XYZ file of C-alpha atoms in Angstrom:
562
model
C -34.881 -30.814 -9.004
C -31.206 -31.695 -9.027
C -30.509 -35.018 -10.824
C -27.311 -37.316 -10.446
C -26.166 -39.824 -13.060
C -27.861 -43.326 -12.964
C -28.623 -45.909 -12.452
C -25.969 -45.499 -9.342
C -25.958 -47.766 -6.369
C -26.508 -45.849 -3.404
C -25.397 -46.626 0.458
C -24.991 -43.382 2.004
C -28.055 -41.242 3.509
C -28.244 -37.740 1.905
C -28.689 -34.699 3.979
C -30.345 -31.419 2.342
C -29.101 -28.285 3.493
C -32.087 -26.230 2.403
C -35.921 -26.906 1.601
C -37.356 -26.726 -2.126
C -37.608 -23.314 -3.969
C -41.146 -23.438 -3.767
C -42.491 -25.594 -1.081
C -46.127 -25.525 -1.527
C -48.465 -25.919 1.334
C -51.198 -28.375 -0.070
C -52.022 -31.590 0.424
C -49.426 -34.157 -0.929
C -50.222 -37.391 -2.573
C -50.195 -40.652 -0.549
C -47.070 -41.148 1.184
C -45.245 -44.008 -1.079
C -42.188 -45.057 0.405
C -41.430 -47.270 3.724
C -40.103 -46.687 7.064
C -38.046 -49.397 6.709
C -36.236 -47.788 3.995
C -35.136 -44.726 6.110
C -31.485 -43.746 6.976
C -29.092 -46.018 7.681
C -31.732 -48.824 6.040
C -30.806 -47.649 3.005
C -27.146 -48.747 3.069
C -28.521 -52.528 3.414
C -29.996 -52.128 0.049
C -27.299 -50.427 -1.831
C -23.425 -50.607 -1.542
C -21.252 -47.745 -3.173
C -22.283 -44.142 -2.705
C -23.538 -41.116 -4.658
C -24.144 -37.492 -2.840
C -26.055 -34.559 -3.979
C -27.816 -31.950 -2.012
C -30.549 -32.730 -4.697
C -33.919 -31.058 -3.583
C -33.062 -27.577 -5.191
C -34.052 -25.939 -8.659
C -30.280 -26.821 -9.900
C -26.826 -27.887 -8.229
C -23.299 -27.395 -8.798
C -22.324 -31.032 -8.323
C -20.306 -32.193 -11.220
C -22.094 -35.562 -11.125
C -25.138 -33.580 -12.240
C -27.105 -34.832 -15.071
C -27.785 -31.929 -16.642
C -30.082 -33.259 -19.413
C -32.825 -34.053 -17.028
C -33.424 -30.857 -15.310
C -35.840 -28.230 -16.208
C -33.467 -25.525 -15.037
C -29.645 -25.736 -16.038
C -27.002 -24.948 -13.113
C -25.731 -21.397 -12.819
C -23.715 -19.680 -10.383
C -26.741 -17.581 -9.121
C -28.025 -20.803 -7.595
C -24.842 -21.939 -5.961
C -26.022 -20.649 -2.418
C -28.771 -23.244 -2.579
C -26.233 -26.404 -3.363
C -23.176 -25.527 -1.147
C -22.715 -28.699 1.076
C -22.379 -27.696 4.545
C -19.446 -29.898 5.549
C -16.826 -32.049 3.061
C -17.331 -35.164 1.766
C -14.689 -36.506 3.480
C -15.959 -35.176 6.644
C -19.588 -36.231 6.186
C -18.470 -40.031 5.618
C -16.109 -39.944 7.875
C -18.938 -38.993 10.619
C -21.205 -41.723 9.548
C -19.963 -45.195 9.321
C -22.337 -48.472 8.334
C -22.034 -51.906 7.944
C -20.000 -52.307 4.596
C -21.496 -55.499 3.680
C -24.858 -55.035 1.379
C -28.037 -57.066 2.504
C -30.999 -57.642 0.144
C -34.421 -56.193 0.890
C -36.862 -56.313 -1.641
C -40.472 -55.208 -1.383
C -43.128 -57.845 -1.710
C -45.385 -57.677 -4.751
C -48.241 -56.475 -2.490
C -46.437 -53.785 -1.195
C -45.319 -52.693 -4.883
C -48.648 -52.905 -6.120
C -49.699 -50.602 -3.351
C -47.516 -48.153 -4.290
C -48.189 -48.095 -8.211
C -51.703 -48.247 -7.443
C -52.092 -45.278 -4.659
C -53.036 -42.723 -7.269
C -54.859 -44.980 -9.860
C -57.927 -43.786 -11.478
C -60.625 -44.941 -14.067
C -63.559 -44.027 -15.457
C -66.075 -45.615 -18.024
C -68.047 -43.455 -20.405
C -71.836 -43.844 -20.839
C -72.324 -44.662 -24.463
C -75.153 -42.310 -24.821
C -74.436 -38.573 -22.748
C -77.975 -37.233 -23.496
C -76.195 -35.243 -26.433
C -74.442 -38.006 -28.565
C -73.326 -41.095 -28.589
C -69.676 -41.039 -27.157
C -66.772 -42.561 -28.824
C -64.776 -42.613 -25.762
C -65.102 -46.033 -23.652
C -63.514 -44.616 -20.840
C -59.760 -43.646 -19.589
C -57.508 -44.608 -16.981
C -54.962 -42.669 -15.277
C -52.176 -42.638 -12.707
C -49.210 -40.845 -11.188
C -46.307 -41.851 -9.548
C -44.107 -39.319 -7.856
C -40.308 -38.856 -7.752
C -40.383 -35.059 -6.595
C -41.707 -34.223 -3.209
C -44.439 -32.803 -3.606
C -45.260 -34.246 -7.002
C -44.986 -31.366 -9.464
C -47.110 -33.154 -12.275
C -50.828 -32.641 -12.345
C -53.662 -34.034 -14.449
C -57.231 -33.112 -15.399
C -60.536 -34.865 -17.268
C -63.786 -33.640 -17.639
C -67.106 -33.634 -19.506
C -68.269 -30.611 -21.413
C -71.936 -30.288 -20.368
C -72.957 -27.180 -22.076
C -70.781 -28.385 -25.724
C -70.147 -31.803 -26.553
C -66.816 -33.803 -26.068
C -64.626 -34.717 -23.322
C -61.405 -32.816 -22.198
C -58.234 -34.625 -20.802
C -54.992 -33.205 -19.825
C -51.476 -33.972 -18.071
C -49.314 -30.704 -16.758
C -45.607 -31.112 -15.992
C -44.618 -28.182 -13.628
C -41.215 -26.867 -12.814
C -39.881 -24.516 -9.823
C -42.634 -26.042 -7.855
C -45.706 -27.318 -8.470
C -47.909 -24.052 -7.851
C -48.013 -23.449 -11.986
C -48.965 -27.121 -12.772
C -51.664 -26.857 -10.098
C -53.484 -23.564 -10.968
C -53.473 -24.785 -14.646
C -55.194 -27.872 -13.936
C -57.579 -26.418 -12.215
C -58.456 -23.674 -14.522
C -57.491 -24.411 -18.231
C -60.559 -26.635 -19.091
C -62.972 -24.160 -17.747
C -61.242 -21.346 -20.439
C -61.494 -23.710 -22.994
C -64.798 -24.656 -22.132
C -65.828 -21.042 -22.054
C -64.127 -20.454 -25.491
C -66.276 -23.470 -27.041
C -69.564 -21.869 -25.729
C -71.688 -20.151 -28.255
C -73.123 -16.289 -27.515
C -76.302 -17.103 -26.074
C -75.154 -19.425 -23.726
C -72.580 -17.108 -22.571
C -75.189 -14.516 -22.166
C -77.005 -16.685 -20.089
C -74.285 -17.319 -17.681
C -73.737 -13.937 -17.156
C -77.260 -12.603 -16.577
C -77.311 -15.614 -14.021
C -74.544 -14.136 -12.281
C -76.079 -10.882 -12.211
C -79.265 -11.475 -11.143
C -77.804 -14.295 -8.195
C -79.432 -16.937 -9.736
C -77.712 -20.800 -10.111
C -74.982 -20.915 -12.915
C -75.274 -23.543 -15.333
C -72.637 -26.466 -14.680
C -70.006 -25.853 -17.252
C -68.183 -28.739 -16.852
C -68.399 -32.699 -14.884
C -64.834 -33.491 -13.383
C -63.724 -37.154 -13.276
C -61.054 -36.794 -10.397
C -59.164 -38.774 -7.866
C -59.563 -37.808 -4.603
C -55.986 -36.655 -4.374
C -56.555 -34.092 -7.585
C -57.882 -31.159 -5.465
C -59.325 -27.638 -6.121
C -57.529 -24.628 -4.194
C -60.722 -23.321 -2.067
C -59.206 -20.147 -1.300
C -58.366 -18.995 -5.012
C -61.692 -20.013 -6.264
C -63.023 -16.590 -6.042
C -59.999 -15.209 -7.531
C -59.825 -17.482 -10.445
C -63.853 -16.964 -10.787
C -63.482 -13.374 -11.364
C -60.591 -13.435 -13.947
C -62.705 -16.197 -15.811
C -66.151 -13.868 -15.502
C -63.832 -10.824 -17.092
C -62.951 -13.477 -20.123
C -66.562 -14.574 -21.095
C -67.688 -10.769 -20.835
C -64.647 -9.859 -23.248
C -66.358 -12.803 -25.356
C -69.758 -11.552 -25.448
C -68.594 -8.062 -26.399
C -66.615 -9.571 -29.283
C -68.945 -11.974 -30.563
C -72.299 -10.284 -31.345
C -73.905 -13.657 -32.018
C -74.135 -13.387 -35.964
C -71.675 -16.769 -36.097
C -72.746 -19.938 -34.608
C -69.682 -21.811 -35.903
C -66.814 -22.474 -33.434
C -63.606 -23.322 -34.253
C -62.148 -25.702 -31.862
C -58.366 -24.944 -33.069
C -59.099 -21.356 -32.397
C -60.741 -21.832 -29.267
C -57.798 -24.235 -27.818
C -55.371 -21.556 -28.778
C -57.324 -18.712 -27.216
C -57.673 -20.516 -24.012
C -54.110 -21.257 -23.114
C -53.305 -17.783 -24.271
C -55.599 -15.849 -21.970
C -55.128 -18.133 -19.108
C -51.562 -17.259 -19.237
C -52.336 -13.656 -19.631
C -54.466 -13.877 -16.279
C -51.547 -15.643 -14.282
C -49.442 -12.908 -15.291
C -51.664 -10.105 -14.727
C -53.076 -11.347 -11.362
C -49.202 -11.419 -10.104
C -48.733 -8.023 -11.188
C -51.980 -6.639 -9.380
C -51.214 -8.512 -6.533
C -54.256 -9.133 -3.724
C -54.752 -7.385 -0.487
C -54.975 -11.121 0.980
C -51.333 -12.170 1.834
C -51.906 -16.028 1.330
C -53.575 -15.226 -2.336
C -51.056 -12.573 -2.981
C -47.823 -15.311 -2.020
C -50.007 -18.074 -4.008
C -50.676 -15.779 -7.366
C -46.814 -14.780 -7.277
C -45.307 -18.715 -6.858
C -47.643 -19.518 -9.733
C -46.208 -16.999 -11.880
C -42.699 -17.788 -11.014
C -43.100 -21.616 -11.596
C -44.015 -22.514 -14.599
C -45.949 -26.028 -16.077
C -46.099 -27.375 -19.495
C -49.717 -28.815 -20.619
C -50.836 -31.500 -23.288
C -54.680 -31.561 -23.817
C -56.903 -33.529 -25.859
C -60.736 -32.405 -26.778
C -62.419 -35.447 -28.042
C -65.954 -35.055 -29.837
C -67.532 -37.838 -32.112
C -64.496 -38.737 -34.591
C -63.026 -35.044 -34.275
C -59.796 -35.093 -32.109
C -57.638 -32.333 -31.108
C -54.542 -32.117 -29.265
C -53.008 -28.734 -27.926
C -49.733 -29.179 -26.476
C -47.409 -26.581 -25.016
C -43.753 -27.972 -23.693
C -42.577 -31.462 -23.863
C -45.474 -33.931 -22.817
C -46.993 -35.894 -25.431
C -50.249 -37.541 -27.196
C -49.687 -40.873 -28.849
C -52.323 -42.641 -30.706
C -52.474 -46.158 -30.529
C -53.149 -48.146 -34.129
C -53.973 -51.421 -34.433
C -52.941 -53.138 -38.035
C -55.026 -55.397 -39.759
C -52.387 -58.342 -38.717
C -53.024 -57.408 -34.995
C -49.624 -55.730 -34.470
C -49.495 -52.040 -32.872
C -48.294 -48.804 -34.529
C -47.656 -45.562 -32.903
C -48.746 -42.148 -34.322
C -47.559 -39.133 -32.988
C -50.041 -36.207 -32.066
C -47.713 -33.517 -30.762
C -44.439 -32.191 -31.155
C -41.904 -31.416 -28.346
C -41.307 -27.905 -27.788
C -37.350 -28.119 -27.363
C -34.268 -28.024 -28.700
C -34.576 -31.395 -30.654
C -37.315 -29.786 -32.856
C -35.957 -27.823 -35.583
C -39.048 -25.354 -36.353
C -39.042 -24.489 -32.458
C -35.477 -23.587 -32.626
C -35.934 -21.393 -35.879
C -39.212 -19.821 -34.819
C -37.182 -18.350 -31.302
C -34.270 -16.945 -33.563
C -36.776 -15.533 -35.929
C -38.589 -13.708 -32.659
C -35.356 -11.918 -31.515
C -32.744 -9.963 -33.504
C -29.962 -11.664 -35.279
C -27.287 -10.716 -32.611
C -29.006 -12.942 -30.162
C -28.862 -15.863 -32.654
C -26.421 -17.630 -30.550
C -27.298 -16.659 -27.074
C -31.233 -17.387 -27.256
C -30.729 -21.039 -27.101
C -27.529 -22.139 -25.323
C -26.450 -25.971 -24.320
C -30.146 -26.940 -25.825
C -31.704 -24.469 -23.298
C -33.798 -21.361 -23.482
C -31.018 -18.831 -22.576
C -29.287 -21.418 -21.474
C -31.299 -21.995 -18.282
C -35.074 -23.713 -19.636
C -35.627 -27.180 -21.426
C -39.326 -26.249 -22.560
C -39.600 -23.351 -24.986
C -43.337 -23.027 -24.635
C -44.854 -23.229 -20.629
C -47.089 -21.327 -18.611
C -45.979 -19.188 -15.610
C -42.256 -18.905 -15.736
C -42.452 -14.747 -15.767
C -38.949 -14.531 -15.466
C -38.625 -15.549 -18.982
C -41.508 -12.950 -19.901
C -41.717 -9.824 -18.097
C -39.318 -7.054 -18.576
C -36.282 -6.813 -16.227
C -38.012 -3.469 -14.450
C -41.377 -5.325 -14.009
C -39.325 -8.274 -12.468
C -37.694 -5.864 -10.090
C -40.600 -3.831 -9.560
C -43.086 -6.749 -8.389
C -40.409 -8.476 -6.305
C -39.682 -5.479 -4.193
C -43.552 -4.980 -3.837
C -43.988 -8.790 -3.056
C -43.874 -10.490 0.276
C -40.659 -11.442 2.374
C -40.454 -14.839 1.064
C -40.053 -13.614 -2.586
C -37.829 -10.725 -1.958
C -35.724 -12.818 0.069
C -35.479 -15.506 -2.706
C -32.405 -15.713 -4.818
C -33.818 -17.549 -7.625
C -36.606 -14.953 -8.048
C -34.119 -11.995 -8.186
C -32.138 -13.551 -10.474
C -32.223 -12.150 -14.144
C -31.392 -14.878 -16.915
C -28.326 -14.053 -18.639
C -28.339 -12.290 -22.047
C -31.927 -11.072 -21.324
C -32.737 -8.310 -23.894
C -35.918 -8.699 -25.796
C -38.684 -10.399 -23.850
C -40.767 -12.181 -24.072
C -38.538 -15.749 -25.089
C -41.391 -17.737 -23.654
C -44.645 -18.378 -24.938
C -47.641 -20.433 -23.717
C -49.575 -20.828 -26.927
C -49.833 -24.064 -28.070
C -49.350 -26.047 -31.357
C -52.890 -27.961 -32.209
C -52.952 -31.148 -33.862
C -56.266 -32.465 -35.433
C -56.934 -35.968 -35.988
C -60.019 -37.287 -37.405
C -60.550 -41.113 -35.926
C -60.746 -44.553 -37.769
C -61.915 -47.794 -36.416
C -58.388 -48.750 -36.239
C -57.732 -46.227 -33.247
C -57.746 -47.834 -30.311
C -56.638 -45.640 -27.633
C -54.711 -42.169 -26.714
C -51.666 -42.144 -24.521
C -51.269 -38.441 -22.910
C -48.182 -38.569 -20.763
C -45.571 -36.169 -18.870
C -41.972 -36.658 -20.164
C -41.180 -38.643 -17.278
C -42.514 -41.534 -19.109
C -41.254 -40.397 -22.513
C -37.570 -40.474 -20.839
C -37.590 -44.248 -20.134
C -39.459 -45.973 -22.819
C -39.712 -45.821 -26.612
C -43.277 -44.731 -28.064
C -43.471 -48.190 -30.028
C -42.768 -49.651 -26.824
C -45.541 -47.869 -24.992
C -48.024 -48.247 -27.701
C -47.555 -52.058 -27.777
C -47.602 -52.683 -23.943
C -50.820 -50.750 -23.740
C -52.275 -52.417 -26.667
C -51.682 -55.808 -25.693
C -53.083 -54.939 -21.849
C -56.308 -53.836 -23.527
C -56.910 -56.544 -25.946
C -54.865 -59.433 -23.755
C -53.009 -60.477 -26.789
C -49.338 -60.735 -26.826
C -47.735 -60.921 -30.031
C -44.558 -62.863 -28.877
C -41.031 -61.259 -30.687
C -38.034 -63.437 -31.125
C -35.861 -62.449 -27.716
C -33.483 -59.790 -28.173
C -30.678 -59.874 -25.946
C -28.659 -56.647 -27.448
C -25.516 -57.957 -27.917
C -25.447 -59.177 -24.038
C -23.823 -62.450 -23.339
C -26.531 -64.695 -22.009
C -25.699 -68.398 -20.725
C -28.284 -70.799 -21.131
C -29.562 -70.361 -17.601
C -30.275 -66.870 -18.025
C -32.056 -67.192 -21.526
C -34.397 -70.011 -19.449
C -35.302 -67.385 -17.097
C -36.340 -64.628 -19.561
C -38.648 -67.520 -21.304
C -40.010 -68.208 -17.616
C -40.619 -64.216 -17.217
C -42.254 -64.304 -20.506
C -44.747 -66.946 -19.594
C -45.305 -65.663 -16.381
C -46.713 -62.160 -18.298
C -49.305 -63.849 -19.764
C -50.910 -64.533 -16.292
C -49.760 -61.778 -14.430
C -50.825 -58.783 -16.912
C -54.226 -58.897 -15.412
C -53.056 -58.015 -12.029
C -53.193 -54.281 -13.100
C -56.923 -53.165 -13.425
C -55.480 -49.864 -15.099
C -53.795 -49.442 -18.239
C -51.644 -46.412 -16.907
C -50.704 -48.629 -13.915
C -49.713 -51.238 -16.207
C -47.564 -48.664 -18.231
C -45.741 -47.136 -15.320
C -44.939 -50.773 -13.822
C -43.312 -51.259 -17.517
C -41.691 -47.695 -17.169
C -40.017 -48.418 -13.833
C -39.449 -52.019 -13.670
C -38.332 -52.845 -17.235
C -34.982 -54.340 -17.584
C -32.367 -54.574 -20.584
C -34.521 -57.129 -21.944
C -37.982 -55.296 -21.851
C -39.632 -57.294 -19.423
C -40.381 -56.172 -16.055
C -37.862 -57.196 -13.317
C -39.157 -57.233 -9.820
C -35.819 -56.757 -8.086
C -35.492 -53.783 -10.230
C -39.154 -52.323 -9.669
C -38.837 -52.838 -5.959
C -35.350 -51.121 -5.832
C -36.701 -48.452 -7.755
C -39.983 -47.988 -5.651
C -37.922 -48.441 -2.355
C -35.858 -45.057 -2.986
C -36.864 -42.435 -0.392
C -38.085 -39.236 -1.832
C -34.637 -37.513 -1.245
C -33.225 -40.062 -3.658
C -35.951 -41.006 -6.381
C -35.426 -37.594 -8.572
C -31.917 -38.817 -9.086
C -33.424 -41.690 -11.249
C -36.435 -40.668 -12.952
C -38.642 -37.845 -13.082
C -42.601 -37.706 -12.446
C -44.506 -39.754 -14.156
C -48.377 -39.111 -15.011
C -50.366 -40.887 -17.848
C -54.022 -40.984 -19.016
C -54.727 -43.702 -21.479
C -58.182 -43.263 -23.312
C -59.773 -45.646 -24.966
C -62.010 -45.268 -28.023
C -64.929 -47.423 -28.959
C -64.305 -48.743 -32.318
C -68.003 -49.370 -33.151
C -69.125 -45.874 -32.637
C -66.512 -44.441 -34.727
C -66.925 -46.883 -37.702
C -70.769 -45.916 -37.232
C -69.828 -42.277 -37.735
C -67.756 -42.881 -41.022
C -70.412 -44.994 -42.313
C -72.810 -41.932 -42.011
C -71.213 -40.067 -44.219
């Protein structure tokens, strides 16, 4: 997860001195890079050099761009990143042609990469219970890490009303984001079920009868489930609904969606922690639950039921509402808050939860305990468990865990845990006819694009209408020929916009390929997509996007009924 400052032109093949910290033995998304740009072929694309042993949790290189790492560098991690040979020795041992040669992916090759993980779903207008306010959704992912650490989920609630959609951004590996993407929606769905339905499900399990389906999943083939852990996950979920049955006598029938979302997030995080403490006699599962607990994930989830939209956010992924104004222009309405050092309320919350003598150490260099960027996350038990508990679990765990320097490292100034929580911040919004779509995305998108640009690009894509603004050159000296080229690109956009059949894909194309003038530059897009996996993370993070389109006619009808 190491990042070097960019954009830097690169011409030396990179060698990594060790494997990623949590190398998950699970199917990776489609290989997105072509063999032509491996090894020395890379030198033909770029000229100058940048060197970093980057596929580690952190890096001691002075070139490290700390602001884009989930974890900050620390001396305890130095063993992961120390080069085996000096830079001079490395470059002297490998000499390549100094004359750079241009190589670009063709448009079909670019499209093949961008569309490898795209998924679309159109919602039936009537689902058997009510008329849906959701027309459908588009989603897509573009990896930077290998394997990708982001996950996504979408499902229709079958025993209650509404849809669930979410993006999950993992760090220190993909184990936690994978587990949360599989499990969280079940915890939410169970939290929303009435007492009678919970009893019916429990009676079916007791008697061995078939269970009522709770969710209908909408998944890309790459979005898989862990079959090995399904029994463990089911048993934990069953314990949760049994407790809900005991707590609820059935007298109250009203379900508070906000409370249900908060309870589901907190309970799943508690189960992740408990499963790691208890362990499992199966060695594979035992290592899996520990990997899930010691890695981490943020989550941004939307629940849409008619005109009622709830967004539950833990971490720094975002939910953005696209609103079309009367004049046809687009405006962005933020429905989530980042839980990091840029959020003053989060800083204040953290300081109030710990003694005053920790006020200067709980957040250092804009990071939790000087290490972690998000202030809320699933997993990450290194920021939640006591030191004694961490040592006990690690010592009794498998050798892979006990031999790992990261898991044994205790964060500095670690006095009064827990320092981290998975409790979400829930935002409610009542949909209006002018609310056209919702964008859920991990921070890989928001690091590269402003929210207003995101909403404008999606809005123009969905409506096919482009409001031409005067070309802004931002202080650059532009020749007449360059201006002619920009105008030609703008005209070409009107016809090329429809090459994408997926709004999320179209947004990723802009996020990766936009130049300084705000238009997609095929040369830049080709170069960014040509980077091998060892280098891609130096320039950007994983990007995961879900674009939910609303049915304005249905939303308007709801308003007219009231």
